[in-house]
Amino acid sequence: MKKKPIAVLLAATMAFGAVLSGCTGGGGGERPEGSAPEGSAPEEIMDPQAKYDPPIDVRMVISQAANTTFPEGDSMSNNLWTRTLLEEYGIQIKSDWTVDESQYNEKLNVAIASGELPDVFQVRPTQLQQLIEADMLADLTDVYDKYISPLANEKLREDNSVGIKSATFDGKLMAIPYTTAAMDGAPMLWVRKDWLDNLGLPEPKTMEDVFAISKAFKNDDPDQNGKDDTIGIGFRKEIFSGFGGMTGFFNAFHAYKNQWVVDPETGKLVYGSIQPEMKEALAKLQELYQTGEIEKEFSVKGTAQLQEDIATGRVGMIFGVMADPLLNLNKSVLNDSKAVWESYPLPSIDDKPARPQVSAAPPVYFVVNKDSEHPEAIIKMLNLWVEKWFGETADAKYDYDGSYPAHKYFIVRTYGARKNLDNYLKIKEALKSEDTSQLNPGQLGNYNQVKQYLDGDREMWNYAKIFGPEGSLGIVNHYVNENLLLPDAFYGIPTDAMVQHGSTVGDLAEQTFIKIIIGDPLDTFDTFVENWTKLGGAEMTKEANEWYANENK
């Protein structure tokens, strides 16, 4: 692989910036094969559970999540997790520096440019590409084979090994992917069921139903207060977001924003944002805006404003995700004893089922400095995380230690792709059998929250509406069972053109779509497609298809 000057790669990483935060994505599978990395672990330390004696130091740079609190005397480099790691594996974490997560990537870019890297650290996708091309990372293929625990290997591959594949370059595993539950971000429809009942409307099964509900929620006094003060569908200015965004609406029209899909006619990748289906969806949104079913001020309203509209009973329908009861819908229920929110699978505009889009590639990776003396330590760190979350010695204190968010203290981690869905299924079974013996600590915690709600504690509605018998994870389970989820067909590291042009064309799409919805001519979409192509879209498409062809040899 041809190397690029580090300064050039750093500049490209900084240019791509925040776009990467939108990228995301294991079932068993064969472990990766390849040659042993430089600085392989000594043959005498082959047991995944073996403890270093004497202990070893592992240098890290650490991103501290927002709202992280600690027991007195603790920190990101000295806490429950790091003490357990030292006690069970003989690994002592030494922090070169710790910063707020908002500052981490900028500070890491400076460290990369200077060549001053720790042993183990977290990177974004383009930082991973940059470090590989600069030959600064350890090949983890051999140490993964030797040290990964069966349970950790299983969790990493619950995404059908997409993360592992994306971290493999020329047959070598160059990073540990942060495998997480992309399915949790699948769009769904949330509706005030009590408003449906007030108006004698059926539950939504088609988009025609949604349009009828929207019109009635705007015009027919669904809250029966005698005032014209309700909204058809609640949206906010971040139209590509989950809660209150338009992703689910687009998907109902078989349109996929900011996502690569396979063209059934050519077998090649095309970009969802520029396809004809997107224009059809925008035409309907424009119509709903003109009739007042979409609030005139939606394009200036952020999360807090939409949450307030919902809490005060102005909104009775949104497109969102399974977690919306936690922060976005719960105040509505607590403020109004009559409020009943139900979740529904995405309806379709025609006789083809709607396919909710989900991300594919991991948002971040964990890597090891090529010069690290113990590259295998990162595997042991991951083994510890998985064991304390999902293994025989799992303990709820590693999630929350009393009131302290212990889950935020450890950097090398994975939740697998099915954590919340598995919790839902286990809880549903336990509620039927009244046997909680098979629940792990996390599942037992969610079970108790559901039971509290069922026993009359309305404060627990938000958890019950996710993990309970009628919870939103049931919609996710439906998507999985019916094979409806549509992952991004491109799950590789962003290509050069994506790094260079991704932010520009992404902003162009969002700005253009909002302008069309609020009144620009619909043919503005055609001009947008032309501009998207000229401003780097053609280049991005070419490189995406080169990657796709290589992946499918």
Coordinates of C-alpha atoms in Angstrom, one line a residue:
M1 CA 0.0 0.0 0.0
K2 CA 1.4 3.4 -1.0
K3 CA 2.0 5.6 2.0
K4 CA 1.0 9.3 2.1
P5 CA 2.8 12.1 3.9
I6 CA 1.5 12.4 7.4
A7 CA 0.8 16.1 7.1
V8 CA -1.4 15.5 4.1
L9 CA -3.3 12.7 5.9
L10 CA -3.7 14.8 9.0
A11 CA -5.2 17.7 6.9
A12 CA -7.6 15.3 5.3
T13 CA -8.7 14.0 8.6
M14 CA -9.4 17.4 10.0
A15 CA -11.3 18.4 6.9
F16 CA -13.7 15.5 7.2
G17 CA -14.3 16.4 10.8
A18 CA -17.8 15.9 12.2
V19 CA -19.1 13.8 9.2
L20 CA -17.5 10.8 10.8
S21 CA -19.7 10.9 13.8
G22 CA -22.6 9.8 11.5
C23 CA -20.8 6.6 10.5
T24 CA -21.7 3.4 12.3
G25 CA -22.3 -0.5 12.4
G26 CA -21.4 -9.7 15.2
G27 CA -23.0 -14.2 14.8
G28 CA -20.0 -16.3 14.9
G29 CA -17.4 -16.7 12.3
E30 CA -13.9 -17.7 11.5
R31 CA -11.2 -15.6 13.1
P32 CA -9.0 -13.5 10.9
E33 CA -6.0 -15.1 9.4
G34 CA -2.6 -13.5 8.7
S35 CA 1.0 -13.3 9.7
A36 CA 2.1 -12.4 13.2
P37 CA 2.6 -8.7 13.9
E38 CA 5.9 -7.2 14.8
G39 CA 6.4 -7.4 18.6
S40 CA 4.2 -10.5 19.0
A41 CA 3.4 -11.6 22.5
P42 CA 5.8 -14.1 24.0
E43 CA 4.7 -17.7 23.4
E44 CA 4.6 -18.5 27.2
I45 CA 1.7 -16.0 27.6
M46 CA -1.0 -17.7 25.6
D47 CA -3.8 -18.0 28.0
P48 CA -6.5 -15.3 27.4
Q49 CA -7.0 -15.2 31.2
A50 CA -3.3 -15.2 32.1
K51 CA -2.1 -12.4 34.5
Y52 CA 1.1 -10.5 34.0
D53 CA 3.5 -11.0 36.9
P54 CA 5.0 -8.6 37.5
P55 CA 2.4 -6.2 36.1
I56 CA 2.9 -4.3 32.9
D57 CA 2.2 -0.6 32.2
V58 CA 0.0 0.3 29.2
R59 CA 0.1 3.9 28.1
M60 CA -3.2 5.4 26.8
V61 CA -4.7 8.7 25.8
I62 CA -8.3 9.0 27.0
S63 CA -11.5 10.6 25.9
Q64 CA -13.8 11.4 28.8
A65 CA -17.5 11.3 28.0
A66 CA -19.7 14.2 28.9
N67 CA -21.4 14.1 32.3
T68 CA -18.9 11.6 33.7
T69 CA -18.8 11.6 37.5
F70 CA -16.5 9.6 39.8
P71 CA -16.4 8.4 43.4
E72 CA -14.0 10.6 45.4
G73 CA -10.4 10.0 44.4
D74 CA -11.2 8.2 41.2
S75 CA -10.5 9.3 37.6
M76 CA -10.4 7.9 34.0
S77 CA -7.1 6.3 34.8
N78 CA -7.9 5.1 38.3
N79 CA -11.3 3.6 38.8
L80 CA -13.3 0.4 39.3
W81 CA -12.4 -0.9 35.8
T82 CA -8.7 -0.1 35.9
R83 CA -8.3 -1.6 39.3
T84 CA -10.1 -4.7 38.2
L85 CA -7.8 -4.9 35.1
L86 CA -4.7 -4.6 37.3
E87 CA -6.0 -7.2 39.8
E88 CA -7.2 -9.8 37.3
Y89 CA -4.7 -9.3 34.4
G90 CA -1.7 -7.4 35.9
I91 CA -2.3 -4.5 33.5
Q92 CA -1.7 -1.0 34.9
I93 CA -3.2 1.9 32.8
K94 CA -1.0 5.0 32.6
S95 CA -2.7 8.0 31.0
D96 CA -0.5 10.3 28.9
W97 CA -3.4 12.7 28.8
T98 CA -7.2 12.8 29.4
V99 CA -9.5 15.3 27.8
D100 CA -13.2 15.9 27.3
E101 CA -14.5 13.9 24.3
S102 CA -15.2 17.1 22.4
Q103 CA -11.5 17.9 22.4
Y104 CA -10.1 14.3 22.0
N105 CA -9.8 14.0 18.2
E106 CA -8.1 17.4 17.8
K107 CA -5.6 16.6 20.4
L108 CA -5.1 13.1 19.0
N109 CA -4.4 14.6 15.5
V110 CA -1.6 16.7 17.0
A111 CA -0.2 13.5 18.7
I112 CA -0.4 11.6 15.4
A113 CA 1.4 14.5 13.5
S114 CA 4.2 14.5 16.1
G115 CA 4.5 10.8 16.2
E116 CA 4.1 10.7 20.0
L117 CA 1.6 7.9 20.4
P118 CA 0.6 5.8 23.4
D119 CA 0.4 2.0 23.4
V120 CA -3.5 1.8 23.1
F121 CA -5.9 4.4 21.9
Q122 CA -9.2 5.1 20.2
V123 CA -9.4 6.4 16.6
R124 CA -12.0 7.5 14.1
P125 CA -12.2 5.7 10.7
T126 CA -10.1 8.2 8.8
Q127 CA -7.5 8.4 11.6
L128 CA -7.3 4.6 11.3
Q129 CA -6.6 4.8 7.6
Q130 CA -4.1 7.6 8.2
L131 CA -2.1 5.6 10.7
I132 CA -2.1 2.4 8.6
E133 CA -0.8 4.3 5.6
A134 CA 1.9 5.9 7.8
D135 CA 2.9 2.4 9.1
M136 CA 2.3 3.4 12.8
L137 CA 0.1 0.6 14.0
A138 CA 0.6 -3.0 15.1
D139 CA -0.8 -5.9 13.1
L140 CA -3.2 -7.5 15.6
T141 CA -4.0 -10.6 13.5
D142 CA -1.9 -13.0 15.5
V143 CA -2.6 -11.7 19.0
Y144 CA -6.3 -11.7 18.2
D145 CA -6.1 -15.4 17.3
K146 CA -4.1 -16.3 20.4
Y147 CA -5.8 -14.2 23.1
I148 CA -9.4 -13.4 22.2
S149 CA -11.9 -15.1 24.5
P150 CA -14.7 -17.1 22.8
L151 CA -17.3 -14.7 24.3
A152 CA -15.5 -11.6 23.2
N153 CA -15.0 -13.0 19.7
E154 CA -18.8 -13.8 19.6
K155 CA -19.7 -10.2 20.6
L156 CA -17.4 -8.6 18.1
R157 CA -19.0 -10.7 15.3
E158 CA -22.7 -10.2 16.1
D159 CA -22.8 -7.6 13.2
N160 CA -22.0 -10.4 10.8
S161 CA -18.3 -9.5 11.2
V162 CA -18.8 -6.2 9.3
G163 CA -16.6 -4.4 11.9
I164 CA -13.9 -7.0 11.7
K165 CA -13.9 -6.8 7.9
S166 CA -13.7 -3.0 8.0
A167 CA -10.7 -3.2 10.3
T168 CA -8.9 -5.7 8.1
F169 CA -6.4 -4.4 5.5
D170 CA -4.6 -6.7 3.0
G171 CA -5.6 -9.6 5.2
K172 CA -4.3 -8.1 8.4
L173 CA -6.4 -7.1 11.4
M174 CA -5.2 -3.6 12.2
A175 CA -7.7 -2.5 14.8
I176 CA -10.4 -3.8 17.1
P177 CA -13.8 -2.4 16.0
Y178 CA -16.3 -0.9 18.4
T179 CA -19.1 -3.3 17.5
T180 CA -22.4 -1.8 18.7
A181 CA -26.1 -2.1 18.0
A182 CA -26.8 -0.5 14.7
M183 CA -30.3 -2.0 14.8
D184 CA -31.1 0.2 17.8
G185 CA -31.0 3.2 15.4
A186 CA -33.6 1.7 13.1
P187 CA -36.4 4.3 12.4
M188 CA -39.9 3.6 13.6
L189 CA -43.1 5.6 14.0
W190 CA -44.4 6.9 17.3
V191 CA -48.0 7.9 17.7
R192 CA -50.3 9.1 20.5
K193 CA -52.7 6.2 20.6
D194 CA -55.1 8.1 22.9
W195 CA -55.5 10.7 20.1
L196 CA -56.2 8.0 17.6
D197 CA -58.9 6.6 19.9
N198 CA -60.3 10.1 20.5
L199 CA -60.8 10.5 16.7
G200 CA -61.8 6.9 16.0
L201 CA -58.8 6.4 13.7
P202 CA -57.2 3.0 13.0
E203 CA -53.5 2.4 13.8
P204 CA -51.2 3.2 10.9
K205 CA -50.3 0.4 8.6
T206 CA -49.7 2.3 5.4
M207 CA -48.4 5.8 4.6
E208 CA -51.9 6.7 3.4
D209 CA -52.9 6.0 7.0
V210 CA -50.1 8.3 8.2
F211 CA -51.3 11.1 6.0
A212 CA -54.9 10.7 7.2
I213 CA -53.7 10.7 10.8
S214 CA -51.5 13.8 10.2
K215 CA -54.5 15.7 8.7
A216 CA -56.8 14.7 11.6
F217 CA -54.1 15.5 14.2
K218 CA -53.8 19.0 12.7
N219 CA -57.4 19.8 12.1
D220 CA -59.7 17.7 14.3
D221 CA -58.8 18.7 17.9
P222 CA -57.3 15.3 18.8
D223 CA -56.6 16.3 22.4
Q224 CA -60.2 17.6 22.7
N225 CA -59.3 20.9 24.3
G226 CA -61.3 23.0 21.9
K227 CA -58.3 24.8 20.5
D228 CA -56.4 24.7 17.2
D229 CA -53.0 24.0 18.8
T230 CA -51.8 20.6 17.5
I231 CA -49.3 19.5 14.9
G232 CA -49.7 16.7 12.3
I233 CA -46.2 15.3 12.5
G234 CA -43.4 16.7 14.6
F235 CA -40.1 17.4 12.9
R236 CA -37.0 19.4 13.8
K237 CA -34.3 21.2 11.9
E238 CA -31.8 18.3 12.0
I239 CA -33.8 16.4 9.4
F240 CA -31.2 13.6 9.1
S241 CA -31.4 12.8 12.8
G242 CA -33.2 10.0 14.6
F243 CA -35.6 11.6 17.0
G244 CA -37.9 14.0 15.1
G245 CA -35.9 13.6 11.9
M246 CA -37.1 12.6 8.4
T247 CA -35.1 9.4 8.0
G248 CA -38.1 7.2 8.7
F249 CA -40.3 9.2 6.4
F250 CA -37.7 8.9 3.6
N251 CA -37.4 5.2 4.2
A252 CA -41.2 4.8 3.8
F253 CA -40.7 6.0 0.2
H254 CA -37.7 3.6 -0.3
A255 CA -35.4 6.6 -0.1
Y256 CA -32.2 6.4 1.9
K257 CA -30.4 9.6 3.0
N258 CA -26.6 9.7 3.2
Q259 CA -26.4 5.9 2.5
W260 CA -25.0 3.7 -0.3
V261 CA -27.4 1.2 -1.7
V262 CA -27.1 -1.5 -4.4
D263 CA -28.9 -0.6 -7.6
P264 CA -30.9 -3.7 -8.5
E265 CA -30.5 -3.1 -12.2
T266 CA -26.7 -2.5 -12.4
G267 CA -25.6 -4.3 -9.2
K268 CA -23.5 -1.2 -8.4
L269 CA -23.5 1.2 -5.5
V270 CA -25.5 4.4 -5.8
Y271 CA -26.1 7.2 -3.3
G272 CA -29.5 7.1 -1.7
S273 CA -29.8 10.9 -1.3
I274 CA -29.9 11.5 -5.1
Q275 CA -32.3 8.8 -6.2
P276 CA -35.8 9.6 -7.7
E277 CA -37.5 8.1 -4.6
M278 CA -36.0 11.0 -2.5
K279 CA -37.7 13.6 -4.8
E280 CA -41.0 11.8 -4.3
A281 CA -40.6 11.9 -0.6
L282 CA -39.7 15.6 -0.6
A283 CA -42.8 16.4 -2.8
K284 CA -45.0 14.9 -0.1
L285 CA -43.2 16.7 2.7
Q286 CA -43.6 20.0 0.8
E287 CA -47.4 19.3 0.5
L288 CA -47.7 18.5 4.3
Y289 CA -45.8 21.8 5.0
Q290 CA -48.1 23.8 2.8
T291 CA -51.2 22.4 4.6
G292 CA -49.8 23.2 8.0
E293 CA -49.4 19.6 9.1
I294 CA -45.7 20.2 9.4
E295 CA -45.1 23.2 11.7
K296 CA -43.9 26.3 9.8
E297 CA -41.1 26.8 12.3
F298 CA -39.7 23.3 12.2
S299 CA -36.6 24.4 10.3
V300 CA -35.4 26.5 13.3
K301 CA -36.4 24.1 16.1
G302 CA -33.8 21.9 17.7
T303 CA -34.1 18.9 20.0
A304 CA -35.2 20.8 23.1
Q305 CA -37.9 22.7 21.4
L306 CA -39.5 19.6 19.9
Q307 CA -39.2 17.8 23.3
E308 CA -41.1 20.7 24.8
D309 CA -43.8 20.6 22.1
I310 CA -44.3 16.9 22.8
A311 CA -44.2 17.4 26.6
T312 CA -46.9 20.1 26.4
G313 CA -49.2 18.0 24.2
R314 CA -48.8 19.8 20.8
V315 CA -47.4 16.8 18.9
G316 CA -49.0 13.4 18.5
M317 CA -46.7 11.7 15.9
I318 CA -43.0 11.6 15.2
F319 CA -40.5 9.4 13.3
G320 CA -37.9 8.3 15.8
V321 CA -36.0 5.3 17.2
M322 CA -36.5 2.7 19.9
A323 CA -34.9 4.8 22.7
D324 CA -37.2 7.8 22.4
P325 CA -39.2 7.1 25.5
L326 CA -36.1 7.7 27.7
L327 CA -35.7 11.5 27.1
N328 CA -38.0 12.5 24.3
L329 CA -41.4 11.1 25.1
N330 CA -41.4 10.5 28.9
K331 CA -42.4 14.1 29.9
S332 CA -45.5 13.8 27.8
V333 CA -46.6 10.7 29.8
L334 CA -45.6 12.2 33.2
N335 CA -47.3 15.5 32.4
D336 CA -50.6 14.0 31.1
S337 CA -52.1 10.8 32.6
K338 CA -54.1 10.3 29.5
A339 CA -51.1 10.3 27.1
V340 CA -50.5 6.9 25.5
W341 CA -47.6 6.6 23.0
E342 CA -47.3 3.5 20.8
S343 CA -44.5 2.5 18.4
Y344 CA -45.2 1.1 15.0
P345 CA -43.0 -0.4 12.2
L346 CA -42.4 2.0 9.3
P347 CA -45.4 2.0 7.0
S348 CA -44.7 1.9 3.2
I349 CA -45.9 4.2 0.4
D350 CA -46.7 1.1 -1.7
D351 CA -47.0 -2.7 -1.6
K352 CA -43.3 -3.2 -0.9
P353 CA -42.3 -3.3 2.7
A354 CA -40.4 -0.3 4.1
R355 CA -36.8 -1.0 4.9
P356 CA -35.4 1.0 7.8
Q357 CA -31.9 2.1 7.1
V358 CA -29.1 1.4 9.6
S359 CA -25.4 2.2 9.7
A360 CA -22.8 -0.5 9.1
A361 CA -19.2 0.5 9.9
P362 CA -18.2 1.1 13.5
P363 CA -18.0 4.7 14.6
V364 CA -14.6 4.2 16.2
Y365 CA -11.8 1.6 16.5
F366 CA -9.2 0.7 19.1
V367 CA -5.6 0.4 18.0
V368 CA -2.1 -0.4 19.2
N369 CA 1.1 1.5 18.5
K370 CA 3.5 -0.5 16.3
D371 CA 6.2 0.0 18.9
S372 CA 4.2 -1.3 21.9
E373 CA 5.9 -4.0 23.8
H374 CA 2.6 -5.8 24.5
P375 CA 0.1 -5.6 21.6
E376 CA -1.8 -8.5 23.1
A377 CA -2.8 -6.3 26.1
I378 CA -5.6 -4.7 24.1
I379 CA -7.2 -8.1 23.6
K380 CA -7.1 -8.8 27.3
M381 CA -8.7 -5.4 28.0
L382 CA -11.5 -6.3 25.7
N383 CA -11.9 -9.7 27.2
L384 CA -12.3 -8.1 30.6
W385 CA -15.0 -5.7 29.4
V386 CA -17.0 -8.5 27.8
E387 CA -16.7 -10.8 30.8
K388 CA -17.9 -8.2 33.3
W389 CA -20.8 -7.3 31.0
F390 CA -21.9 -10.6 29.6
G391 CA -19.9 -13.4 31.2
E392 CA -20.2 -15.7 34.3
T393 CA -18.7 -13.0 36.6
A394 CA -20.9 -10.2 35.1
D395 CA -21.8 -7.6 37.7
A396 CA -24.1 -4.6 37.5
K397 CA -21.6 -2.4 39.3
Y398 CA -19.5 -2.3 36.1
D399 CA -22.4 -0.4 34.5
Y400 CA -23.4 1.8 37.4
D401 CA -21.3 1.7 40.6
G402 CA -24.1 3.1 42.8
S403 CA -25.0 6.4 41.1
Y404 CA -21.7 6.6 39.3
P405 CA -21.6 5.7 35.5
A406 CA -18.8 3.1 35.6
H407 CA -19.6 2.1 32.0
K408 CA -18.0 5.4 30.9
Y409 CA -14.7 4.7 32.6
F410 CA -13.3 2.0 30.2
I411 CA -12.1 2.7 26.7
V412 CA -11.7 -0.7 25.0
R413 CA -15.2 -2.0 24.8
T414 CA -18.0 -3.6 22.8
Y415 CA -21.6 -4.2 23.5
G416 CA -22.1 -6.5 20.5
A417 CA -24.9 -5.9 18.0
R418 CA -27.8 -7.4 20.0
K419 CA -27.4 -6.3 23.6
N420 CA -30.7 -4.4 24.0
L421 CA -32.7 -6.8 21.7
D422 CA -31.4 -9.8 23.7
N423 CA -32.4 -8.0 26.9
Y424 CA -35.9 -7.4 25.6
L425 CA -36.3 -11.1 24.6
K426 CA -35.0 -12.4 27.9
I427 CA -37.1 -10.0 29.9
K428 CA -40.2 -11.0 27.9
E429 CA -39.6 -14.6 28.7
A430 CA -38.9 -14.0 32.4
L431 CA -42.1 -12.0 32.7
K432 CA -44.1 -15.0 31.4
S433 CA -42.3 -17.6 33.5
E434 CA -41.7 -15.4 36.6
D435 CA -38.2 -16.9 36.6
T436 CA -35.3 -14.4 36.6
S437 CA -32.5 -16.9 37.2
Q438 CA -31.4 -16.7 33.6
L439 CA -31.0 -12.9 33.5
N440 CA -27.6 -11.3 33.6
P441 CA -27.2 -8.2 35.9
G442 CA -28.1 -5.7 33.1
Q443 CA -31.2 -7.7 32.1
L444 CA -32.3 -8.0 35.7
G445 CA -32.0 -4.3 36.1
N446 CA -34.3 -3.7 33.1
Y447 CA -36.6 -6.4 34.3
N448 CA -37.1 -4.7 37.6
Q449 CA -37.8 -1.4 35.9
V450 CA -40.5 -3.0 33.8
K451 CA -42.0 -4.7 36.9
Q452 CA -42.1 -1.5 38.7
Y453 CA -44.1 0.1 35.9
L454 CA -46.4 -2.9 35.7
D455 CA -46.9 -2.6 39.5
G456 CA -48.1 1.0 39.1
D457 CA -44.9 3.2 39.1
R458 CA -45.5 5.5 36.1
E459 CA -42.0 6.9 36.5
M460 CA -40.8 3.7 35.0
W461 CA -42.9 4.1 31.8
N462 CA -39.9 5.0 29.7
Y463 CA -38.0 1.8 30.4
A464 CA -41.2 -0.3 30.2
K465 CA -42.0 1.2 26.8
I466 CA -38.6 0.0 25.6
F467 CA -38.0 -3.4 27.3
G468 CA -41.5 -4.3 28.3
P469 CA -44.0 -6.7 26.5
E470 CA -45.3 -3.8 24.3
G471 CA -41.9 -2.1 24.1
S472 CA -40.2 -0.5 21.1
L473 CA -37.6 -3.3 21.0
G474 CA -40.5 -5.5 19.7
I475 CA -40.5 -3.3 16.6
V476 CA -36.7 -3.9 16.2
N477 CA -37.3 -7.6 16.7
H478 CA -39.9 -7.5 13.9
Y479 CA -37.4 -5.8 11.6
V480 CA -34.8 -8.5 12.4
N481 CA -37.1 -11.5 12.1
E482 CA -38.5 -10.2 8.8
N483 CA -35.0 -9.3 7.5
L484 CA -36.1 -5.7 6.9
L485 CA -33.1 -3.7 8.1
L486 CA -31.1 -2.1 5.3
P487 CA -27.5 -1.6 6.3
D488 CA -25.3 0.9 4.4
A489 CA -23.8 -1.1 1.5
F490 CA -20.5 0.7 2.0
Y491 CA -18.9 -0.2 5.4
G492 CA -15.2 0.4 4.6
I493 CA -13.0 3.2 5.8
P494 CA -14.0 6.5 4.1
T495 CA -12.2 6.9 0.7
D496 CA -10.1 9.9 -0.2
A497 CA -13.0 11.5 -2.1
M498 CA -15.4 10.9 0.9
V499 CA -12.9 12.6 3.2
Q500 CA -12.4 15.5 0.8
H501 CA -16.0 16.1 -0.2
G502 CA -18.2 14.3 2.2
S503 CA -18.9 17.2 4.5
T504 CA -19.6 19.6 1.6
V505 CA -22.1 17.4 -0.2
G506 CA -23.7 16.3 3.1
D507 CA -24.4 19.9 4.1
L508 CA -25.7 20.6 0.6
A509 CA -28.2 17.8 0.8
E510 CA -29.6 18.9 4.1
Q511 CA -29.9 22.6 3.1
T512 CA -31.5 21.8 -0.2
F513 CA -34.0 19.4 1.2
I514 CA -35.2 21.9 3.8
K515 CA -35.5 24.6 1.2
I516 CA -37.6 22.4 -1.0
I517 CA -39.9 21.4 1.9
I518 CA -40.6 25.0 2.8
G519 CA -41.3 26.1 -0.7
D520 CA -38.5 26.0 -3.3
P521 CA -39.5 24.5 -6.6
L522 CA -39.4 20.7 -6.6
D523 CA -37.1 20.8 -9.6
T524 CA -34.5 22.2 -7.3
F525 CA -33.8 18.6 -6.5
D526 CA -32.5 18.0 -10.0
T527 CA -30.1 20.9 -9.7
F528 CA -29.0 19.5 -6.4
V529 CA -28.2 16.1 -8.0
E530 CA -26.1 17.9 -10.7
N531 CA -24.2 19.9 -8.1
W532 CA -23.7 16.9 -5.9
T533 CA -22.2 15.0 -8.8
K534 CA -19.9 18.0 -9.7
L535 CA -18.8 18.7 -6.1
G536 CA -17.3 15.3 -5.5
G537 CA -20.2 12.9 -5.7
A538 CA -19.0 11.3 -9.0
E539 CA -15.6 10.8 -7.5
M540 CA -17.1 9.3 -4.3
T541 CA -19.3 7.0 -6.4
K542 CA -16.3 5.8 -8.4
E543 CA -14.3 5.0 -5.3
A544 CA -17.2 3.4 -3.5
N545 CA -17.7 1.0 -6.4
E546 CA -14.0 0.2 -6.6
W547 CA -14.2 -0.8 -2.9
Y548 CA -17.4 -2.7 -3.5
A549 CA -16.0 -4.7 -6.4
N550 CA -12.9 -5.6 -4.3
E551 CA -15.1 -6.7 -1.4
N552 CA -17.2 -9.0 -3.7
K553 CA -14.4 -10.6 -5.7

